[in-house]
Amino acid sequence: MRNLLTIVAIFLFMSQSFAQQSKVAIAIHGGAGTITRDRMTEEREAEYRAKLEEALQAGYSVLENGGTSLDAVVSAIQVMEESPLFNAGKGAVFTNEGKNELDAAIMDGETRKAGAVAGISSIKSPVAAARAVMDNSPHVMMIGRGAEQFASEQGLATVDPSYFYTDRRFEQLERIRSTEKQQLDHDGDRRPGDQRPGDKSSEDKKQGYLDAKFPDRKFGTVGAVALDQNGNIAAATSTGGMTNKRYGRVGDVPVIGAGTYADNATAAISATGHGEYFIRSVVAYDISALMKYQNKSVKEAANEVVKDKLVEMGGGGGVIAIDHDGNIAMPFNTKGMYRGSIDTEGIVYIGIYEDEQP
Ligand code: ASP
């Protein structure tokens, strides 16, 4: 009898932990910046919400069908790379020289393997190129022509650089080129990065990502984080960088630990924002480190880095993060961030503005 009870108890325990383990979740972002209702038309807002939902569902269906978190983040991101709404793949922002130079990264929380590409112009899906670097090369980051050659040798789709061109982005460059500034494509003419230490009050700093001068700067870098049925998490990010960036500029996205990071022991994180600040703050790794060394929850750690540390430094932007239990955090210190999630209960959330909390 006692044996029977023990067997039943083991069975119940195993089925419960299996049920817990098989929960999946995903979160995505499409960039942060000066995104406010008064600068958005109803049609445009609907387009963003629909595309975010499509990307979420693309990633989620991979997870539901037993696919890996790596496959899920790639699928979600590819939907956004192919959409001109976002600053990634088609529709990426322009460099000062009038080119599209794309960066992307991916990281596997289980093995902590990572892959990244920077400054590429002829590979259709930069996130797929980053994945190929991780899976099929001994390297972590490859740049420019070498990265393109590697990706095409891997059989990835190549395109003429004009594939990435959109009128809207080019006009955006034209407007800013004469100012010698670089800009988050969804941001206004004032950014925290334009301030000098001490020349603004801290309240003003918090407001530093105000006032978009041009109403159409509402696009962004894209990212995804996911938890799969095996309890593994992954993160990936893809971007065109910042409008008017100078030759050779690389942002935070492909810098592992800055814009992209994943560790099953802590969280998978993808960032969007003014890359220089995110590199100097090692944002994604800092969130992971706060969880690891100070036992903070993913929400506490992500909030502290985005809402305190980055604001103090002057870096506008946000992150999405997920831990191995599927807890999701999506803090940002800008007016808005295109974002969405499907949690472990299957609840779908899409948000754009700051007052749309899940
Ligand atoms: N983080 C990106 C970069 O600095 C820009 C963005 O998030 O939109 O390249």
Tab-separated table of C-alpha atoms and ligand atoms in Angstrom:
chain	number	residue	atom	x	y	z
A	1	MET	CA	0.000	0.000	0.000
A	2	ARG	CA	2.773	2.350	0.993
A	3	ASN	CA	4.518	1.576	-2.294
A	4	LEU	CA	1.392	2.358	-4.223
A	5	LEU	CA	1.023	5.704	-2.459
A	6	THR	CA	4.640	6.532	-3.216
A	7	ILE	CA	4.127	5.734	-6.901
A	8	VAL	CA	0.994	7.889	-7.036
A	9	ALA	CA	2.828	10.759	-5.289
A	10	ILE	CA	5.754	10.533	-7.736
A	11	PHE	CA	3.345	10.430	-10.658
A	12	LEU	CA	1.466	13.501	-9.403
A	13	PHE	CA	4.727	15.362	-8.796
A	14	MET	CA	6.050	14.492	-12.247
A	15	SER	CA	2.881	15.410	-14.064
A	16	GLN	CA	2.774	18.712	-12.196
A	17	SER	CA	6.358	19.604	-13.019
A	18	PHE	CA	5.779	18.528	-16.612
A	19	ALA	CA	2.747	20.801	-16.767
A	20	GLN	CA	4.828	23.651	-15.365
A	21	GLN	CA	7.693	23.014	-17.706
A	22	SER	CA	5.531	22.881	-20.769
A	23	LYS	CA	4.358	26.461	-20.324
A	24	VAL	CA	5.579	28.756	-23.018
A	25	ALA	CA	5.671	32.554	-23.321
A	26	ILE	CA	6.976	35.241	-25.620
A	27	ALA	CA	7.470	39.013	-25.641
A	28	ILE	CA	8.442	41.324	-28.483
A	29	HIS	CA	9.265	44.978	-29.021
A	30	GLY	CA	9.257	47.196	-32.074
A	31	GLY	CA	11.257	50.097	-30.682
A	32	ALA	CA	10.849	52.830	-28.075
A	33	GLY	CA	10.746	56.595	-28.392
A	34	THR	CA	8.484	59.604	-28.580
A	35	ILE	CA	5.393	57.630	-29.412
A	36	THR	CA	2.244	59.461	-28.341
A	37	ARG	CA	-1.428	59.306	-29.314
A	38	ASP	CA	-1.462	62.831	-30.669
A	39	ARG	CA	1.207	61.915	-33.210
A	40	MET	CA	-0.501	58.759	-34.387
A	41	THR	CA	-3.338	58.267	-36.849
A	42	GLU	CA	-5.918	55.586	-36.172
A	43	GLU	CA	-4.963	53.689	-39.325
A	44	ARG	CA	-1.264	53.736	-38.479
A	45	GLU	CA	-1.915	52.577	-34.935
A	46	ALA	CA	-4.053	49.713	-36.240
A	47	GLU	CA	-1.274	48.717	-38.640
A	48	TYR	CA	1.245	48.577	-35.795
A	49	ARG	CA	-1.044	46.595	-33.523
A	50	ALA	CA	-1.821	44.117	-36.285
A	51	LYS	CA	1.835	43.626	-37.199
A	52	LEU	CA	2.867	43.230	-33.565
A	53	GLU	CA	0.148	40.623	-33.103
A	54	GLU	CA	1.233	38.807	-36.277
A	55	ALA	CA	4.847	38.709	-35.049
A	56	LEU	CA	3.777	37.496	-31.604
A	57	GLN	CA	1.613	34.745	-33.055
A	58	ALA	CA	4.394	33.660	-35.423
A	59	GLY	CA	6.726	33.149	-32.480
A	60	TYR	CA	4.043	31.670	-30.222
A	61	SER	CA	2.954	29.044	-32.735
A	62	VAL	CA	6.560	27.804	-32.919
A	63	LEU	CA	6.535	27.440	-29.128
A	64	GLU	CA	3.114	25.794	-28.990
A	65	ASN	CA	4.234	23.231	-31.536
A	66	GLY	CA	7.176	22.275	-29.360
A	67	GLY	CA	9.745	24.424	-31.183
A	68	THR	CA	12.703	26.030	-29.467
A	69	SER	CA	12.832	29.530	-28.031
A	70	LEU	CA	15.582	30.259	-30.593
A	71	ASP	CA	13.293	29.373	-33.499
A	72	ALA	CA	10.464	31.367	-31.917
A	73	VAL	CA	12.438	34.601	-31.550
A	74	VAL	CA	13.721	34.323	-35.127
A	75	SER	CA	10.196	33.760	-36.494
A	76	ALA	CA	8.768	36.714	-34.578
A	77	ILE	CA	11.577	39.012	-35.650
A	78	GLN	CA	11.398	38.020	-39.306
A	79	VAL	CA	7.784	39.211	-39.470
A	80	MET	CA	8.952	42.630	-38.277
A	81	GLU	CA	12.091	42.651	-40.457
A	82	GLU	CA	9.884	42.190	-43.493
A	83	SER	CA	7.552	45.017	-42.489
A	84	PRO	CA	8.497	48.598	-43.442
A	85	LEU	CA	6.852	49.749	-40.201
A	86	PHE	CA	9.939	48.904	-38.173
A	87	ASN	CA	13.582	49.939	-38.246
A	88	ALA	CA	14.890	46.485	-39.075
A	89	GLY	CA	15.319	44.714	-42.389
A	90	LYS	CA	13.071	46.400	-44.963
A	91	GLY	CA	12.377	49.919	-43.769
A	92	ALA	CA	15.638	50.290	-41.841
A	93	VAL	CA	16.912	53.809	-41.220
A	94	PHE	CA	19.646	55.403	-43.342
A	95	THR	CA	23.247	56.184	-42.496
A	96	ASN	CA	24.705	59.611	-43.148
A	97	GLU	CA	25.894	58.294	-46.507
A	98	GLY	CA	22.373	57.256	-47.488
A	99	LYS	CA	22.837	53.514	-46.953
A	100	ASN	CA	21.103	50.900	-44.845
A	101	GLU	CA	23.564	49.097	-42.581
A	102	LEU	CA	21.966	46.469	-40.430
A	103	ASP	CA	22.920	44.908	-37.103
A	104	ALA	CA	21.441	41.855	-35.358
A	105	ALA	CA	22.158	39.406	-32.553
A	106	ILE	CA	20.795	36.253	-30.985
A	107	MET	CA	21.618	34.417	-27.768
A	108	ASP	CA	20.687	30.996	-26.425
A	109	GLY	CA	20.009	30.984	-22.669
A	110	GLU	CA	20.643	27.255	-22.331
A	111	THR	CA	24.176	27.154	-23.745
A	112	ARG	CA	24.944	30.884	-23.650
A	113	LYS	CA	26.083	30.598	-27.235
A	114	ALA	CA	25.592	33.801	-29.184
A	115	GLY	CA	25.860	35.151	-32.716
A	116	ALA	CA	25.861	38.681	-34.106
A	117	VAL	CA	26.339	40.602	-37.337
A	118	ALA	CA	26.992	44.296	-37.850
A	119	GLY	CA	27.001	46.687	-40.780
A	120	ILE	CA	25.467	44.328	-43.345
A	121	SER	CA	23.540	45.529	-46.408
A	122	SER	CA	22.699	42.528	-48.571
A	123	ILE	CA	21.341	39.747	-46.360
A	124	LYS	CA	17.553	39.769	-46.331
A	125	SER	CA	17.180	38.634	-42.730
A	126	PRO	CA	19.910	39.972	-40.451
A	127	VAL	CA	18.637	37.900	-37.522
A	128	ALA	CA	19.024	34.743	-39.615
A	129	ALA	CA	22.609	35.815	-40.330
A	130	ALA	CA	23.243	36.226	-36.591
A	131	ARG	CA	21.788	32.760	-36.010
A	132	ALA	CA	24.087	31.288	-38.670
A	133	VAL	CA	27.109	32.880	-36.994
A	134	MET	CA	26.052	31.294	-33.693
A	135	ASP	CA	25.212	27.872	-35.107
A	136	ASN	CA	27.761	27.398	-37.858
A	137	SER	CA	30.866	29.417	-37.060
A	138	PRO	CA	33.349	29.418	-34.208
A	139	HIS	CA	32.794	33.180	-33.842
A	140	VAL	CA	30.349	35.416	-32.019
A	141	MET	CA	30.370	38.569	-34.133
A	142	MET	CA	31.031	39.128	-37.829
A	143	ILE	CA	30.865	42.459	-39.612
A	144	GLY	CA	30.413	43.986	-43.052
A	145	ARG	CA	31.515	42.172	-46.192
A	146	GLY	CA	32.863	39.153	-44.309
A	147	ALA	CA	29.550	38.652	-42.520
A	148	GLU	CA	27.695	38.957	-45.826
A	149	GLN	CA	29.980	36.464	-47.515
A	150	PHE	CA	29.565	34.027	-44.641
A	151	ALA	CA	25.776	34.398	-44.638
A	152	SER	CA	25.458	33.841	-48.368
A	153	GLU	CA	27.774	30.806	-48.166
A	154	GLN	CA	25.345	29.516	-45.526
A	155	GLY	CA	22.608	29.718	-48.137
A	156	LEU	CA	20.763	32.671	-46.627
A	157	ALA	CA	18.691	34.831	-48.970
A	158	THR	CA	20.607	37.797	-50.371
A	159	VAL	CA	19.039	40.975	-51.741
A	160	ASP	CA	20.157	44.068	-53.563
A	161	PRO	CA	20.756	46.801	-50.934
A	162	SER	CA	17.876	48.745	-52.516
A	163	TYR	CA	15.499	46.127	-51.029
A	164	PHE	CA	15.819	47.911	-47.680
A	165	TYR	CA	15.010	51.351	-49.128
A	166	THR	CA	11.782	53.136	-48.209
A	167	ASP	CA	10.882	56.726	-49.129
A	168	ARG	CA	9.818	57.463	-45.613
A	169	ARG	CA	13.168	56.588	-44.096
A	170	PHE	CA	15.054	58.453	-46.756
A	171	GLU	CA	13.020	61.585	-46.101
A	172	GLN	CA	13.785	61.128	-42.431
A	173	LEU	CA	17.494	61.162	-43.206
A	174	GLU	CA	17.179	64.236	-45.427
A	175	ARG	CA	15.561	66.150	-42.616
A	176	ILE	CA	18.235	65.361	-40.070
A	177	ARG	CA	21.377	65.141	-42.209
A	178	SER	CA	22.095	68.847	-42.128
A	179	THR	CA	21.913	68.914	-38.327
A	180	GLU	CA	24.870	66.539	-37.887
A	181	LYS	CA	22.846	64.675	-35.261
A	182	GLN	CA	22.126	61.003	-35.092
A	183	GLN	CA	18.683	60.006	-34.076
A	184	LEU	CA	16.508	57.193	-32.876
A	185	ASP	CA	14.161	56.901	-35.796
A	186	HIS	CA	11.088	57.051	-33.598
A	187	ASP	CA	12.368	59.949	-31.547
A	188	GLY	CA	12.258	63.697	-31.729
A	189	ASP	CA	14.949	66.288	-32.093
A	190	ARG	CA	15.685	66.315	-28.378
A	191	ARG	CA	17.174	63.257	-26.804
A	192	PRO	CA	18.836	62.632	-23.492
A	193	GLY	CA	22.029	62.173	-25.471
A	194	ASP	CA	21.919	65.789	-26.535
A	195	GLN	CA	22.278	66.978	-22.986
A	196	ARG	CA	25.522	67.730	-21.225
A	197	PRO	CA	25.903	66.611	-17.608
A	198	GLY	CA	24.695	69.334	-15.306
A	199	ASP	CA	22.929	71.458	-17.873
A	200	LYS	CA	19.462	70.091	-17.132
A	201	SER	CA	17.591	69.334	-13.928
A	202	SER	CA	16.941	65.663	-13.277
A	203	GLU	CA	13.229	66.257	-13.885
A	204	ASP	CA	14.126	67.729	-17.228
A	205	LYS	CA	16.358	64.734	-17.888
A	206	LYS	CA	13.429	62.427	-17.256
A	207	GLN	CA	11.518	64.449	-19.792
A	208	GLY	CA	14.465	64.425	-22.142
A	209	TYR	CA	12.857	62.253	-24.743
A	210	LEU	CA	10.088	64.738	-25.436
A	211	ASP	CA	8.720	66.615	-28.337
A	212	ALA	CA	9.139	64.889	-31.606
A	213	LYS	CA	9.606	67.560	-34.204
A	214	PHE	CA	8.504	65.292	-36.993
A	215	PRO	CA	5.343	63.270	-36.655
A	216	ASP	CA	6.482	60.175	-38.515
A	217	ARG	CA	9.376	59.092	-36.307
A	218	LYS	CA	7.498	56.240	-34.802
A	219	PHE	CA	9.293	53.147	-35.859
A	220	GLY	CA	11.948	51.059	-34.284
A	221	THR	CA	14.432	48.365	-33.697
A	222	VAL	CA	12.793	44.997	-33.146
A	223	GLY	CA	13.414	42.291	-30.581
A	224	ALA	CA	11.975	39.111	-29.131
A	225	VAL	CA	12.472	36.965	-26.035
A	226	ALA	CA	10.858	33.581	-25.463
A	227	LEU	CA	10.505	30.593	-23.140
A	228	ASP	CA	10.014	27.171	-24.736
A	229	GLN	CA	8.517	23.879	-23.550
A	230	ASN	CA	11.916	22.641	-22.397
A	231	GLY	CA	12.331	25.614	-20.082
A	232	ASN	CA	14.944	27.275	-22.287
A	233	ILE	CA	14.935	31.006	-22.977
A	234	ALA	CA	16.430	32.985	-25.861
A	235	ALA	CA	16.725	36.600	-26.992
A	236	ALA	CA	17.252	38.247	-30.375
A	237	THR	CA	17.332	41.812	-31.696
A	238	SER	CA	17.527	43.317	-35.205
A	239	THR	CA	17.984	46.949	-36.266
A	240	GLY	CA	19.025	49.504	-38.837
A	241	GLY	CA	20.614	51.484	-35.992
A	242	MET	CA	20.165	55.240	-35.794
A	243	THR	CA	19.279	57.654	-38.580
A	244	ASN	CA	22.311	59.598	-39.838
A	245	LYS	CA	24.791	57.304	-38.086
A	246	ARG	CA	28.336	57.688	-39.385
A	247	TYR	CA	30.248	55.140	-41.427
A	248	GLY	CA	31.147	52.134	-39.369
A	249	ARG	CA	28.958	53.049	-36.383
A	250	VAL	CA	27.778	49.964	-34.523
A	251	GLY	CA	25.097	50.252	-31.853
A	252	ASP	CA	24.213	48.122	-28.862
A	253	VAL	CA	22.099	45.538	-30.674
A	254	PRO	CA	24.897	43.181	-31.824
A	255	VAL	CA	27.010	43.781	-28.711
A	256	ILE	CA	26.260	40.765	-26.539
A	257	GLY	CA	25.442	41.953	-23.029
A	258	ALA	CA	24.455	45.445	-24.184
A	259	GLY	CA	21.372	45.117	-26.415
A	260	THR	CA	20.949	41.351	-26.341
A	261	TYR	CA	21.610	38.706	-23.678
A	262	ALA	CA	20.207	35.380	-22.460
A	263	ASP	CA	20.998	33.034	-19.606
A	264	ASN	CA	18.594	30.335	-18.419
A	265	ALA	CA	19.699	31.093	-14.846
A	266	THR	CA	18.428	34.668	-15.060
A	267	ALA	CA	16.628	36.111	-18.089
A	268	ALA	CA	16.583	36.691	-21.833
A	269	ILE	CA	16.707	40.392	-22.674
A	270	SER	CA	16.376	42.486	-25.843
A	271	ALA	CA	16.792	46.257	-25.772
A	272	THR	CA	15.875	49.282	-27.845
A	273	GLY	CA	17.100	52.813	-27.391
A	274	HIS	CA	20.074	55.104	-27.845
A	275	GLY	CA	22.710	52.432	-28.384
A	276	GLU	CA	25.759	54.305	-27.148
A	277	TYR	CA	24.220	54.547	-23.666
A	278	PHE	CA	23.138	50.925	-23.740
A	279	ILE	CA	26.676	49.816	-24.600
A	280	ARG	CA	28.246	51.922	-21.852
A	281	SER	CA	25.671	50.680	-19.321
A	282	VAL	CA	25.949	47.046	-20.484
A	283	VAL	CA	22.176	47.095	-20.083
A	284	ALA	CA	21.138	43.530	-20.846
A	285	TYR	CA	23.916	41.951	-18.814
A	286	ASP	CA	23.332	44.375	-15.954
A	287	ILE	CA	19.726	43.164	-15.693
A	288	SER	CA	20.954	39.560	-15.658
A	289	ALA	CA	23.637	40.417	-13.059
A	290	LEU	CA	21.144	42.096	-10.720
A	291	MET	CA	19.061	38.921	-10.836
A	292	LYS	CA	22.034	36.648	-10.349
A	293	TYR	CA	23.954	38.480	-7.648
A	294	GLN	CA	21.193	40.348	-5.861
A	295	ASN	CA	18.363	37.862	-6.349
A	296	LYS	CA	16.158	40.516	-7.909
A	297	SER	CA	13.136	39.456	-9.915
A	298	VAL	CA	13.160	40.091	-13.642
A	299	LYS	CA	10.752	43.003	-13.139
A	300	GLU	CA	12.797	44.592	-10.356
A	301	ALA	CA	16.056	44.215	-12.251
A	302	ALA	CA	14.705	45.505	-15.569
A	303	ASN	CA	12.948	48.450	-13.909
A	304	GLU	CA	16.050	49.439	-11.981
A	305	VAL	CA	18.251	49.460	-15.067
A	306	VAL	CA	15.793	51.157	-17.427
A	307	LYS	CA	13.990	53.551	-15.109
A	308	ASP	CA	16.808	54.501	-12.741
A	309	LYS	CA	20.274	53.759	-14.073
A	310	LEU	CA	19.653	54.637	-17.726
A	311	VAL	CA	17.641	57.746	-16.865
A	312	GLU	CA	20.441	58.916	-14.574
A	313	MET	CA	22.909	58.471	-17.400
A	314	GLY	CA	20.638	60.050	-20.007
A	315	GLY	CA	19.870	56.977	-22.113
A	316	GLY	CA	16.354	56.828	-23.534
A	317	GLY	CA	14.846	53.457	-24.420
A	318	GLY	CA	13.450	50.232	-23.034
A	319	VAL	CA	13.811	46.475	-22.833
A	320	ILE	CA	11.776	43.309	-22.928
A	321	ALA	CA	12.857	40.493	-20.625
A	322	ILE	CA	11.625	37.025	-19.703
A	323	ASP	CA	12.838	34.627	-17.023
A	324	HIS	CA	12.789	30.820	-17.030
A	325	ASP	CA	9.383	30.794	-15.309
A	326	GLY	CA	7.928	32.947	-18.046
A	327	ASN	CA	7.701	36.156	-15.990
A	328	ILE	CA	7.837	39.069	-18.398
A	329	ALA	CA	9.035	42.662	-17.890
A	330	MET	CA	8.720	45.411	-20.503
A	331	PRO	CA	9.884	48.694	-18.937
A	332	PHE	CA	10.772	51.809	-20.933
A	333	ASN	CA	11.678	55.363	-19.989
A	334	THR	CA	10.406	56.989	-23.177
A	335	LYS	CA	6.885	58.103	-24.064
A	336	GLY	CA	6.074	54.802	-25.670
A	337	MET	CA	7.373	51.457	-26.837
A	338	TYR	CA	5.809	49.142	-29.390
A	339	ARG	CA	5.484	45.917	-27.477
A	340	GLY	CA	3.512	42.755	-27.009
A	341	SER	CA	3.475	39.492	-25.108
A	342	ILE	CA	1.716	36.178	-24.741
A	343	ASP	CA	2.216	34.967	-21.194
A	344	THR	CA	2.251	31.452	-19.737
A	345	GLU	CA	-1.541	31.591	-19.393
A	346	GLY	CA	-1.867	32.380	-23.091
A	347	ILE	CA	-3.004	35.956	-22.423
A	348	VAL	CA	-2.189	38.278	-25.314
A	349	TYR	CA	-1.116	41.846	-24.596
A	350	ILE	CA	-0.241	44.564	-27.115
A	351	GLY	CA	0.859	48.038	-26.007
A	352	ILE	CA	2.184	51.194	-27.577
A	353	TYR	CA	1.766	54.085	-25.144
A	354	GLU	CA	2.985	54.499	-21.580
A	355	ASP	CA	-0.457	54.200	-19.974
A	356	GLU	CA	-1.164	50.748	-21.444
A	357	GLN	CA	0.254	48.545	-18.730
A	358	PRO	CA	-0.418	44.796	-18.933
B	1	ASP	N1	19.465	50.536	-30.190
B	1	ASP	C1	19.535	50.867	-31.587
B	1	ASP	C2	20.897	51.422	-31.900
B	1	ASP	O1	21.388	52.258	-31.178
B	1	ASP	C3	18.499	51.829	-32.034
B	1	ASP	C4	17.071	51.527	-31.648
B	1	ASP	O2	16.821	50.863	-30.642
B	1	ASP	O3	16.138	51.942	-32.357
B	1	ASP	O4	21.453	51.072	-32.912
